[in-house]
PDB file of C-alpha atoms and ligand atoms in Angstrom:
ATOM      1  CA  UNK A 201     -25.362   8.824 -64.450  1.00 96.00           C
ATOM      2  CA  UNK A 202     -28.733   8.581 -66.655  1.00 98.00           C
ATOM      3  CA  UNK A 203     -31.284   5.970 -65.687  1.00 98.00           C
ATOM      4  CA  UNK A 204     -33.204   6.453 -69.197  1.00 98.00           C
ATOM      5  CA  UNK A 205     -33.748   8.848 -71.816  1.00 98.00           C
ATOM      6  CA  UNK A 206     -36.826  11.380 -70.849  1.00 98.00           C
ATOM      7  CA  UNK A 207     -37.783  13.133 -74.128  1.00 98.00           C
ATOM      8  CA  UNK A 208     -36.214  14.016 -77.503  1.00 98.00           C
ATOM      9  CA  UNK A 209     -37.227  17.178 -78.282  1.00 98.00           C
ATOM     10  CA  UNK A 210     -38.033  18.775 -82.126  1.00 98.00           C
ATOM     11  CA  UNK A 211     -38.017  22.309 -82.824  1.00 98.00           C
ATOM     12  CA  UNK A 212     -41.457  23.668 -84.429  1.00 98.00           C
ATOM     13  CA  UNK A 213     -42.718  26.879 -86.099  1.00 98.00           C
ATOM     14  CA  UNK A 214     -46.725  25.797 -85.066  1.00 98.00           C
ATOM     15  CA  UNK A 215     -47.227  23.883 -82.131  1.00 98.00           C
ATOM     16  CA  UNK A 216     -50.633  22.991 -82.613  1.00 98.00           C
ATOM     17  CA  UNK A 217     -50.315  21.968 -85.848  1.00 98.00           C
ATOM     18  CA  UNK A 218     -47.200  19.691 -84.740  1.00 98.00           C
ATOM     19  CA  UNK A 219     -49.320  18.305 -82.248  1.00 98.00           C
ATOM     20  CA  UNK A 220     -52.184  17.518 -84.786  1.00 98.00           C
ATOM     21  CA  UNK A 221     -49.367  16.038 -87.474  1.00 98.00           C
ATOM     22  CA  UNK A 222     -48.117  13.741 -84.797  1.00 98.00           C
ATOM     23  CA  UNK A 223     -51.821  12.446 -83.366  1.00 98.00           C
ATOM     24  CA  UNK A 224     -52.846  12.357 -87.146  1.00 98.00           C
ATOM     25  CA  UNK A 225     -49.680  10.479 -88.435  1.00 98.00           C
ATOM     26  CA  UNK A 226     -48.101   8.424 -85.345  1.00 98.00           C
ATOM     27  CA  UNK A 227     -50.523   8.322 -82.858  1.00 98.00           C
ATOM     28  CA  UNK A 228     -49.120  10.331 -80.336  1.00 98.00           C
ATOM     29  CA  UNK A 229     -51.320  12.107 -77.472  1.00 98.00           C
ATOM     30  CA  UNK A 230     -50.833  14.531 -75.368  1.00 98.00           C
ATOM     31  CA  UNK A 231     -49.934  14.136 -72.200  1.00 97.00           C
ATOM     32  CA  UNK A 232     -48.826  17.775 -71.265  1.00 97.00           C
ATOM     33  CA  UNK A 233     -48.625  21.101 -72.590  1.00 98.00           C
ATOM     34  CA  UNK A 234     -47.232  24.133 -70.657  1.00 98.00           C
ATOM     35  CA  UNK A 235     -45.749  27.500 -71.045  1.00 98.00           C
ATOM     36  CA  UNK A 236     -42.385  28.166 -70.376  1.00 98.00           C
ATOM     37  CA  UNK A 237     -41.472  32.025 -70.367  1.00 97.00           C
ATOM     38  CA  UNK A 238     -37.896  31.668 -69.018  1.00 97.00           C
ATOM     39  CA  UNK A 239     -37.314  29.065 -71.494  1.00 97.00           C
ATOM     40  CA  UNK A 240     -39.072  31.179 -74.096  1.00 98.00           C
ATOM     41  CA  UNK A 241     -41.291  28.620 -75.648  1.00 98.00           C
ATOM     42  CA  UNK A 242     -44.849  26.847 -75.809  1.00 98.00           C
ATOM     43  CA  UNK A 243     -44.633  23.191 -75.733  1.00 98.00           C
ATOM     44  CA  UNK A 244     -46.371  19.274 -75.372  1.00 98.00           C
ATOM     45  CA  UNK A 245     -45.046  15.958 -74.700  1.00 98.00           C
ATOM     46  CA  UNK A 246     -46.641  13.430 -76.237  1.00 98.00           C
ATOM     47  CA  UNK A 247     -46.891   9.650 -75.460  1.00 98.00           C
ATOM     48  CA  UNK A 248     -47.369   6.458 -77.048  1.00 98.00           C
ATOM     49  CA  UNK A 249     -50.931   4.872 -76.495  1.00 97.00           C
ATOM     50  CA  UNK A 250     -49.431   1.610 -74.951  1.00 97.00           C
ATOM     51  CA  UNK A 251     -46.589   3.262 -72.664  1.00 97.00           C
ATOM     52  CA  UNK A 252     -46.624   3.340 -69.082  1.00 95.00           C
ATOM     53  CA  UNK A 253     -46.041   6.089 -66.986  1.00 92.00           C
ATOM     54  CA  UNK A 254     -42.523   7.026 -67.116  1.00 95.00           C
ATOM     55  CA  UNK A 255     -41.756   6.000 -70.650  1.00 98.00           C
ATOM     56  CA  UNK A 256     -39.703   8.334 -73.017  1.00 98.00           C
ATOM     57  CA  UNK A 257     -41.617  11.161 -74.742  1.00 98.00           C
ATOM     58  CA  UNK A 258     -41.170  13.344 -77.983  1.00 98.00           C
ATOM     59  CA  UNK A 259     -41.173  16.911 -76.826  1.00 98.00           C
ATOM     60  CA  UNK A 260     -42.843  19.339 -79.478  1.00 98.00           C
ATOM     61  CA  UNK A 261     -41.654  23.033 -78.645  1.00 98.00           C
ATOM     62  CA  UNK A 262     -42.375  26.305 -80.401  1.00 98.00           C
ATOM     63  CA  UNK A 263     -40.829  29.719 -80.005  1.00 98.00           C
ATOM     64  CA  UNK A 264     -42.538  32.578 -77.376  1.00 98.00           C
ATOM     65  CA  UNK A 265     -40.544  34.900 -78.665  1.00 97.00           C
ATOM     66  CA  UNK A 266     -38.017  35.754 -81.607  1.00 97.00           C
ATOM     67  CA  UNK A 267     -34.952  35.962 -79.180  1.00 96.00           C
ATOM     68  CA  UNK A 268     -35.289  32.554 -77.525  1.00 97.00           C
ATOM     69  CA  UNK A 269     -32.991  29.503 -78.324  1.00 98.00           C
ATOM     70  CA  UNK A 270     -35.481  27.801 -80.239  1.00 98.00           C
ATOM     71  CA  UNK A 271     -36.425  30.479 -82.477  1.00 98.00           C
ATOM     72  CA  UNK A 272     -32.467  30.989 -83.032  1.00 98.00           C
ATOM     73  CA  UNK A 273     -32.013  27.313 -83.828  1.00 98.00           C
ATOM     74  CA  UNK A 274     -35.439  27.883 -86.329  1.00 98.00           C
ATOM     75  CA  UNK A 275     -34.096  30.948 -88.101  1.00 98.00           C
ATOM     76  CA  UNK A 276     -31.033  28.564 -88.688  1.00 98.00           C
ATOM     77  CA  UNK A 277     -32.028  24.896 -89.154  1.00 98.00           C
ATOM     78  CA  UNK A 278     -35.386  24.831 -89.574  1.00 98.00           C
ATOM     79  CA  UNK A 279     -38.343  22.450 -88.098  1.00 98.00           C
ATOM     80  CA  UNK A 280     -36.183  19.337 -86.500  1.00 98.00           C
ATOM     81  CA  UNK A 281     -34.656  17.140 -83.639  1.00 98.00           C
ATOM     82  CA  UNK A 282     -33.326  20.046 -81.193  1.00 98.00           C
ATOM     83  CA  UNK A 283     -32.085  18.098 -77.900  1.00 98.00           C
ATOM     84  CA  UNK A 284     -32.166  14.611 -76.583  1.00 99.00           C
ATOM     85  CA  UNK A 285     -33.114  14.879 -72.776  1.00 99.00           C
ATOM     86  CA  UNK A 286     -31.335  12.363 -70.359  1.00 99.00           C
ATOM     87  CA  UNK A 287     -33.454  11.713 -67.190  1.00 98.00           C
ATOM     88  CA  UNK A 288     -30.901  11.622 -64.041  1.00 98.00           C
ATOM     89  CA  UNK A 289     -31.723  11.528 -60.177  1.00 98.00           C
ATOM     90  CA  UNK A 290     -29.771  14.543 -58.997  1.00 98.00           C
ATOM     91  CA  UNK A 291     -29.569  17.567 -62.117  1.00 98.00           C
ATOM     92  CA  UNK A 292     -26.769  18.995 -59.164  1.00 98.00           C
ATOM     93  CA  UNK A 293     -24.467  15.777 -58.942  1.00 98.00           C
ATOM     94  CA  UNK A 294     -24.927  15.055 -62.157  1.00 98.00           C
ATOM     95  CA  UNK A 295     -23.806  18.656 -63.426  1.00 98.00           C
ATOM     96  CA  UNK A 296     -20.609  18.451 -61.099  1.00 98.00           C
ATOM     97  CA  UNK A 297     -19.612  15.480 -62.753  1.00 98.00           C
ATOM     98  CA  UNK A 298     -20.428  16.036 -66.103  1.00 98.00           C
ATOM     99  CA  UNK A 299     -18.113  19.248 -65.459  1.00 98.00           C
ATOM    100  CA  UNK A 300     -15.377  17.038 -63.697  1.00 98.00           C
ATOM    101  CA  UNK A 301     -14.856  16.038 -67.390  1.00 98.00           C
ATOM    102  CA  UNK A 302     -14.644  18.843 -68.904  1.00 98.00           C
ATOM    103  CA  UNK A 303     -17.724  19.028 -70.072  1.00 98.00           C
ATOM    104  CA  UNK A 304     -19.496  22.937 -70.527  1.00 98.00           C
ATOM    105  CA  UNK A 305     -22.588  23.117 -68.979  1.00 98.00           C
ATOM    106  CA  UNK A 306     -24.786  26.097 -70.386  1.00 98.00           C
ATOM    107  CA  UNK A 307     -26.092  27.295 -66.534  1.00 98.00           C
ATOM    108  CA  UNK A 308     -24.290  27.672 -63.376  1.00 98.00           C
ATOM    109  CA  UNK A 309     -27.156  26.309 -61.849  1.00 98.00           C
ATOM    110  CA  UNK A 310     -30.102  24.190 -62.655  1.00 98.00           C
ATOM    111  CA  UNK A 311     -33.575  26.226 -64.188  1.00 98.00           C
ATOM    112  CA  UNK A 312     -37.398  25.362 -64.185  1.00 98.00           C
ATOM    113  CA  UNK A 313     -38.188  22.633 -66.535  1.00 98.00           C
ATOM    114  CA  UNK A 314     -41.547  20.811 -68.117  1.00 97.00           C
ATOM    115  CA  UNK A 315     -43.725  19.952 -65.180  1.00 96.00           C
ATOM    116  CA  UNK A 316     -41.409  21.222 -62.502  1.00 97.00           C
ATOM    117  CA  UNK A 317     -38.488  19.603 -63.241  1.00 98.00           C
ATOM    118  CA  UNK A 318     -35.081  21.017 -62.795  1.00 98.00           C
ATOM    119  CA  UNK A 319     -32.796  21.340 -65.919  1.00 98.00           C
ATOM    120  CA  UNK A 320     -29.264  22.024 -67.434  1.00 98.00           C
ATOM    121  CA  UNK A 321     -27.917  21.508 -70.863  1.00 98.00           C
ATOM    122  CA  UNK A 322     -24.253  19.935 -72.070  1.00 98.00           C
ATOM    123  CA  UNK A 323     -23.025  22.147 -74.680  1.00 98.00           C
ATOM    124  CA  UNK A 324     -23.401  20.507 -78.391  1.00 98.00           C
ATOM    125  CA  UNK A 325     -20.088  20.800 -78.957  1.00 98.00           C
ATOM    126  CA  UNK A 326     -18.838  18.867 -75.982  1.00 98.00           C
ATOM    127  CA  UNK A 327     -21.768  15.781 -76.741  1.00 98.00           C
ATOM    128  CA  UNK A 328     -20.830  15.036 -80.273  1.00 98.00           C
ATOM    129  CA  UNK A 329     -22.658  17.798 -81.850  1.00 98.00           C
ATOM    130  CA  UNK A 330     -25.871  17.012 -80.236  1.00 98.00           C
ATOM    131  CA  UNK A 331     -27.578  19.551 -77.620  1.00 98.00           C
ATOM    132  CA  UNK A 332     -28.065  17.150 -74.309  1.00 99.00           C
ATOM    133  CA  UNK A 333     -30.386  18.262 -71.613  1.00 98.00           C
ATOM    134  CA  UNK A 334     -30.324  16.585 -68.003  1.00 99.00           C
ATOM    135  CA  UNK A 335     -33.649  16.372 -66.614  1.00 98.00           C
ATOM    136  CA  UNK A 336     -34.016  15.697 -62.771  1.00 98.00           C
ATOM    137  CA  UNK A 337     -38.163  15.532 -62.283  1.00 98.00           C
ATOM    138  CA  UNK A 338     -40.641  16.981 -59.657  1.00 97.00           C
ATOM    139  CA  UNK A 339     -40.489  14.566 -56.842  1.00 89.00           C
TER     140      UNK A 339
HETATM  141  C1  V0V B 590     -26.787  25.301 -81.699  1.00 63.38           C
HETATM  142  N1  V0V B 590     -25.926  24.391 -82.151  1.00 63.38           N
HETATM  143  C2  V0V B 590     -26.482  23.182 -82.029  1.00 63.38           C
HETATM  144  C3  V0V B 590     -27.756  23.401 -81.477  1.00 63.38           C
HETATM  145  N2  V0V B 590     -27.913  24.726 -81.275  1.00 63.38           N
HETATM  146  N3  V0V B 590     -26.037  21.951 -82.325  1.00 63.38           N
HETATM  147  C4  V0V B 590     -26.869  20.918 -82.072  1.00 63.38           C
HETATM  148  N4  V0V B 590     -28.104  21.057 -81.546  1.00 63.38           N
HETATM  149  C5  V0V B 590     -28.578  22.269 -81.235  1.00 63.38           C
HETATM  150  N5  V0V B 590     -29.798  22.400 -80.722  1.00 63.38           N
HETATM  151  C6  V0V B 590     -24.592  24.636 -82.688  1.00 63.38           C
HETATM  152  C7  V0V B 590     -24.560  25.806 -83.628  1.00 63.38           C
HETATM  153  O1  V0V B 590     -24.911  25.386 -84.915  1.00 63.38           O
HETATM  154  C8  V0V B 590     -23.135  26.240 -83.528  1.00 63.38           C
HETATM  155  O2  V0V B 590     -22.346  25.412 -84.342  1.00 63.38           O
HETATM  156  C9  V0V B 590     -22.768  25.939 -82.084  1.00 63.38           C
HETATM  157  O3  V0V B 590     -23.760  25.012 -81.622  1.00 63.38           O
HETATM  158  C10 V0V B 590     -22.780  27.100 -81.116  1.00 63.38           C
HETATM  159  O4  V0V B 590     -23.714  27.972 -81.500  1.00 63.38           O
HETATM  160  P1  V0V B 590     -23.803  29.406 -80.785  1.00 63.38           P
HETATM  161  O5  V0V B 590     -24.151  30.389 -81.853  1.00 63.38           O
HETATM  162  O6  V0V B 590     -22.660  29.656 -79.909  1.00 63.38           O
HETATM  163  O7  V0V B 590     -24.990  29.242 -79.819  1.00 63.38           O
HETATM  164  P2  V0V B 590     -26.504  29.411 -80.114  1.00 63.38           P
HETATM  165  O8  V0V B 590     -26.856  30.857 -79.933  1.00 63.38           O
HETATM  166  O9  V0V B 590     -26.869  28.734 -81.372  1.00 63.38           O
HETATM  167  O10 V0V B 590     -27.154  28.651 -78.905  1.00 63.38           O
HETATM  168  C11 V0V B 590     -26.990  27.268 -78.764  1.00 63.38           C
HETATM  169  C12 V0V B 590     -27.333  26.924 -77.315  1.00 63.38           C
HETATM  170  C13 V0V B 590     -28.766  27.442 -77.051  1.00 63.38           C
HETATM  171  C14 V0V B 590     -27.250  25.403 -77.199  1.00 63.38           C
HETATM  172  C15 V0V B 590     -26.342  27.573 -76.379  1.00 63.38           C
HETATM  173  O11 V0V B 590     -29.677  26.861 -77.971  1.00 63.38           O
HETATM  174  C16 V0V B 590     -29.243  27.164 -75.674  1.00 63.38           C
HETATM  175  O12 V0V B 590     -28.971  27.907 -74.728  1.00 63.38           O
HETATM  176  N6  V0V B 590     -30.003  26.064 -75.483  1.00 63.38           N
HETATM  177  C17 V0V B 590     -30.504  25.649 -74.176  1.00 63.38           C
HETATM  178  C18 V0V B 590     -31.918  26.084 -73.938  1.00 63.38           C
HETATM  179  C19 V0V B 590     -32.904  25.547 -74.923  1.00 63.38           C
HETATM  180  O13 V0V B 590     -32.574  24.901 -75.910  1.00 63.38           O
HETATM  181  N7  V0V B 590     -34.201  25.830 -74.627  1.00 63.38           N
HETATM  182  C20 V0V B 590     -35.306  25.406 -75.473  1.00 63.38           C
HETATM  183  C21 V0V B 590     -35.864  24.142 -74.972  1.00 63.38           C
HETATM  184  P3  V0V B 590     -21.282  25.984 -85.392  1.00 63.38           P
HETATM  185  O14 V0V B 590     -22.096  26.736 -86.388  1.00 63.38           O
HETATM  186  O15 V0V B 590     -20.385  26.857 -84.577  1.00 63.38           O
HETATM  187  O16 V0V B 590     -20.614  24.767 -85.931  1.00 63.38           O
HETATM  188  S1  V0V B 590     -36.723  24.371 -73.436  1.00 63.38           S
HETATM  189  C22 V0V B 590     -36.863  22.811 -72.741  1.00 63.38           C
HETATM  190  O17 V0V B 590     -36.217  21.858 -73.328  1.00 63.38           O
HETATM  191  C23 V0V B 590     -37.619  22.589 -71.606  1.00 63.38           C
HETATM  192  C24 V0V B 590     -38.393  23.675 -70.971  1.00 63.38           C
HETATM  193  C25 V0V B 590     -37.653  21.234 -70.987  1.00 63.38           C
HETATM  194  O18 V0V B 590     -37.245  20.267 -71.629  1.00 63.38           O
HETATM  195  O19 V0V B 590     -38.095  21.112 -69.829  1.00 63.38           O
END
């Protein structure tokens, strides 16, 4: 069903300063930042120097707006690891059999994504307490 992992993503209150701590600290650079209004949130992925195209990235997203799932999970957690994004081929196929299992999928049908990707999330408490997102990119 997944052919790698796409991005982990970690909840922020400042996304530029997240951005900053990570170049400063690990190293990471940006390789995309975008605005997400459906979504709710401002975010970047960011790469390692040495990875090729394709490679897992740590997503670094901020809240739009005080109603949005990321400011909810802030108000409650705090700054940390939000989702863990599974790259598949087909978000559609890959829904309908995730469902087959009795799996909860948040959406009926897949949204807008990072970069024009199409997206759905498993329920936490159907993936072992872990928010999973299923990421089918822009062709
Ligand atoms: C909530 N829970 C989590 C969690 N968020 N557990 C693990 N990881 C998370 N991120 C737990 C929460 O503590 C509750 O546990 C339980 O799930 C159900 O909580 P709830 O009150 O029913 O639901 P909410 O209101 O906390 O919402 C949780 C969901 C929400 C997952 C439904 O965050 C959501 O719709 N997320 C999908 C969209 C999203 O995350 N967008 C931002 C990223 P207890 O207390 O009952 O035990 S946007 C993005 O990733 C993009 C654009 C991209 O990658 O392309």
């Amino acid at each position: 069903l997944v052919t790698t992992v796409d991005h982990v993503g970690i909840a922020v209150t400042d996304l530029d300063a997240a951005i900053e701590f990570q170049r400063a600290t690990f190293g990471l650079e940006v390789a995309h930042t975008e605005v997400n209004e459906e979504q709710g949130v401002r975010e970047a992925m960011l790469r390692a120097p040495g990875d090729a195209a394709g490679a897992t990235q740590l997503q670094v997203i901020a809240p739009l707006r005080s109603d949005s799932a990321i400011a909810k999970f802030l108000d409650r957690n705090g700054p940390g690891l939000q989702q863990l994004a599974y790259r598949v081929t087909d978000v559609d196929a890959a829904s309908e059999a995730l469902r087959a299992k009795g799996l909860r999928l948040l959406y009926d049908a897949p949204r807008r994504g990072t970069a024009g990707s199409r997206i759905n999330f498993v329920h936490p408490k159907d993936a072992g307490g872990v928010l999973v997102e299923l990421v089918e990119p822009a062709s």
